[in-house]
mmCIF file of C-alpha atoms in Angstrom:
data_model
loop_
_atom_site.group_PDB
_atom_site.id
_atom_site.type_symbol
_atom_site.label_atom_id
_atom_site.label_comp_id
_atom_site.label_asym_id
_atom_site.label_seq_id
_atom_site.Cartn_x
_atom_site.Cartn_y
_atom_site.Cartn_z
ATOM 1 C CA UNK A 260 101.975 -82.768 218.758
ATOM 2 C CA UNK A 261 103.820 -80.879 221.539
ATOM 3 C CA UNK A 262 103.591 -77.417 221.366
ATOM 4 C CA UNK A 263 106.164 -75.422 219.597
ATOM 5 C CA UNK A 264 107.008 -78.369 217.111
ATOM 6 C CA UNK A 265 106.114 -77.455 213.279
ATOM 7 C CA UNK A 266 104.347 -79.746 211.214
ATOM 8 C CA UNK A 267 106.558 -81.646 208.757
ATOM 9 C CA UNK A 268 106.136 -80.005 205.156
ATOM 10 C CA UNK A 269 107.039 -82.864 202.089
ATOM 11 C CA UNK A 270 107.500 -81.818 198.461
ATOM 12 C CA UNK A 271 105.428 -83.122 195.734
ATOM 13 C CA UNK A 272 108.539 -85.034 194.438
ATOM 14 C CA UNK A 273 108.570 -86.462 197.881
ATOM 15 C CA UNK A 274 104.632 -87.438 197.857
ATOM 16 C CA UNK A 275 105.097 -88.952 194.352
ATOM 17 C CA UNK A 276 108.129 -90.893 195.197
ATOM 18 C CA UNK A 277 106.399 -92.384 198.459
ATOM 19 C CA UNK A 278 103.303 -93.346 196.550
ATOM 20 C CA UNK A 279 105.158 -94.898 193.795
ATOM 21 C CA UNK A 280 107.269 -96.971 195.692
ATOM 22 C CA UNK A 281 104.805 -98.475 197.892
ATOM 23 C CA UNK A 282 102.655 -98.995 194.560
ATOM 24 C CA UNK A 283 105.603 -101.167 193.108
ATOM 25 C CA UNK A 284 106.736 -102.933 196.478
ATOM 26 C CA UNK A 285 103.225 -103.777 197.319
ATOM 27 C CA UNK A 286 104.053 -102.011 201.030
ATOM 28 C CA UNK A 287 100.947 -101.228 203.597
ATOM 29 C CA UNK A 288 100.509 -97.778 204.790
ATOM 30 C CA UNK A 289 102.334 -98.284 207.613
ATOM 31 C CA UNK A 290 104.976 -99.559 206.137
ATOM 32 C CA UNK A 291 105.549 -96.851 203.926
ATOM 33 C CA UNK A 292 105.200 -94.196 206.918
ATOM 34 C CA UNK A 293 107.874 -96.306 208.726
ATOM 35 C CA UNK A 294 109.908 -96.243 205.676
ATOM 36 C CA UNK A 295 109.824 -92.986 204.582
ATOM 37 C CA UNK A 296 109.876 -91.209 208.473
ATOM 38 C CA UNK A 297 105.933 -90.293 207.436
ATOM 39 C CA UNK A 298 104.178 -89.572 211.175
ATOM 40 C CA UNK A 299 101.029 -90.660 210.047
ATOM 41 C CA UNK A 300 99.677 -93.631 207.784
ATOM 42 C CA UNK A 301 96.577 -91.585 206.963
ATOM 43 C CA UNK A 302 98.833 -89.145 205.368
ATOM 44 C CA UNK A 303 100.170 -91.442 202.775
ATOM 45 C CA UNK A 304 96.560 -92.590 201.904
ATOM 46 C CA UNK A 305 95.824 -89.006 201.237
ATOM 47 C CA UNK A 306 98.582 -88.763 198.804
ATOM 48 C CA UNK A 307 97.631 -91.983 197.131
ATOM 49 C CA UNK A 308 94.063 -91.012 196.681
ATOM 50 C CA UNK A 309 95.197 -87.752 195.563
ATOM 51 C CA UNK A 310 97.822 -89.468 193.015
ATOM 52 C CA UNK A 311 95.242 -92.343 191.531
ATOM 53 C CA UNK A 312 92.626 -89.391 191.196
ATOM 54 C CA UNK A 313 94.509 -86.534 190.092
ATOM 55 C CA UNK A 314 97.308 -87.737 188.899
ATOM 56 C CA UNK A 315 101.246 -86.876 189.866
ATOM 57 C CA UNK A 316 101.098 -83.551 189.385
ATOM 58 C CA UNK A 317 98.132 -83.270 192.080
ATOM 59 C CA UNK A 318 100.326 -84.127 194.606
ATOM 60 C CA UNK A 319 102.010 -80.892 193.846
ATOM 61 C CA UNK A 320 99.168 -78.885 195.150
ATOM 62 C CA UNK A 321 99.221 -76.574 197.891
ATOM 63 C CA UNK A 322 95.993 -77.815 199.749
ATOM 64 C CA UNK A 323 96.948 -76.100 203.483
ATOM 65 C CA UNK A 324 94.380 -73.837 205.250
ATOM 66 C CA UNK A 325 90.424 -73.824 204.842
ATOM 67 C CA UNK A 326 88.375 -74.561 201.757
ATOM 68 C CA UNK A 327 86.302 -71.406 200.448
ATOM 69 C CA UNK A 328 82.799 -71.803 202.256
ATOM 70 C CA UNK A 329 79.566 -69.296 202.634
ATOM 71 C CA UNK A 330 78.348 -67.147 200.631
ATOM 72 C CA UNK A 331 79.512 -67.052 196.857
ATOM 73 C CA UNK A 332 81.228 -64.285 195.246
ATOM 74 C CA UNK A 333 78.928 -61.171 194.036
ATOM 75 C CA UNK A 334 77.627 -61.547 190.625
ATOM 76 C CA UNK A 335 79.686 -58.624 188.514
ATOM 77 C CA UNK A 336 78.079 -57.620 184.727
ATOM 78 C CA UNK A 337 79.550 -59.288 182.268
ATOM 79 C CA UNK A 338 81.805 -57.319 179.738
ATOM 80 C CA UNK A 339 79.524 -57.873 176.950
ATOM 81 C CA UNK A 340 76.641 -56.354 179.031
ATOM 82 C CA UNK A 341 79.026 -53.254 179.928
ATOM 83 C CA UNK A 342 79.683 -52.709 175.971
ATOM 84 C CA UNK A 343 75.860 -52.958 175.383
ATOM 85 C CA UNK A 344 75.461 -50.391 177.931
ATOM 86 C CA UNK A 345 77.680 -47.957 176.722
ATOM 87 C CA UNK A 346 76.870 -48.203 172.897
ATOM 88 C CA UNK A 347 73.548 -47.644 173.711
ATOM 89 C CA UNK A 348 74.477 -44.425 175.597
ATOM 90 C CA UNK A 349 76.645 -43.634 172.666
ATOM 91 C CA UNK A 350 73.387 -43.924 170.158
ATOM 92 C CA UNK A 351 71.135 -42.198 172.464
ATOM 93 C CA UNK A 352 73.737 -39.230 172.166
ATOM 94 C CA UNK A 353 74.575 -39.240 168.420
ATOM 95 C CA UNK A 354 70.412 -39.443 168.178
ATOM 96 C CA UNK A 355 69.754 -35.961 170.324
ATOM 97 C CA UNK A 356 72.631 -34.717 168.364
ATOM 98 C CA UNK A 357 70.989 -35.305 164.991
ATOM 99 C CA UNK A 358 67.515 -33.992 166.257
ATOM 100 C CA UNK A 359 68.697 -30.708 167.174
ATOM 101 C CA UNK A 360 71.039 -30.728 163.939
ATOM 102 C CA UNK A 361 67.818 -31.104 161.885
ATOM 103 C CA UNK A 362 65.892 -28.535 163.541
ATOM 104 C CA UNK A 363 68.746 -26.149 162.872
ATOM 105 C CA UNK A 364 68.884 -26.915 159.476
ATOM 106 C CA UNK A 365 64.695 -26.321 159.044
ATOM 107 C CA UNK A 366 65.208 -23.165 160.950
ATOM 108 C CA UNK A 367 67.661 -21.996 158.244
ATOM 109 C CA UNK A 368 65.582 -23.212 155.897
ATOM 110 C CA UNK A 369 62.163 -21.847 157.192
ATOM 111 C CA UNK A 370 64.074 -17.776 157.623
ATOM 112 C CA UNK A 371 65.552 -18.526 153.584
ATOM 113 C CA UNK A 372 61.993 -18.247 152.595
ATOM 114 C CA UNK A 373 60.839 -15.804 154.720
ATOM 115 C CA UNK A 374 64.122 -13.531 152.969
ATOM 116 C CA UNK A 375 62.695 -14.710 149.731
#
């Protein structure tokens, strides 16, 4: 394409209509490209493949840009693991509190025995 001329954008409805018309009238890709003023018959081949593999809804999905490849995203701790860690910390704090409380109660009982 010459510089300065933007690529055409086709709507999902248009793509679906082109593929369905081509199938009904048994048109070739080149004939359909000329009939519907699509610049390349390969684009219609792609639309037909998407139509057959993903149903017509696949034609409405935006597919521009590069696919994301490379390093996979960092693994985050699952919510369940975070909940378990929080519960463990709470139980440890509760256990420490109860140990101190028991020590205080025993100390009070010893002092009461000495006084009597």
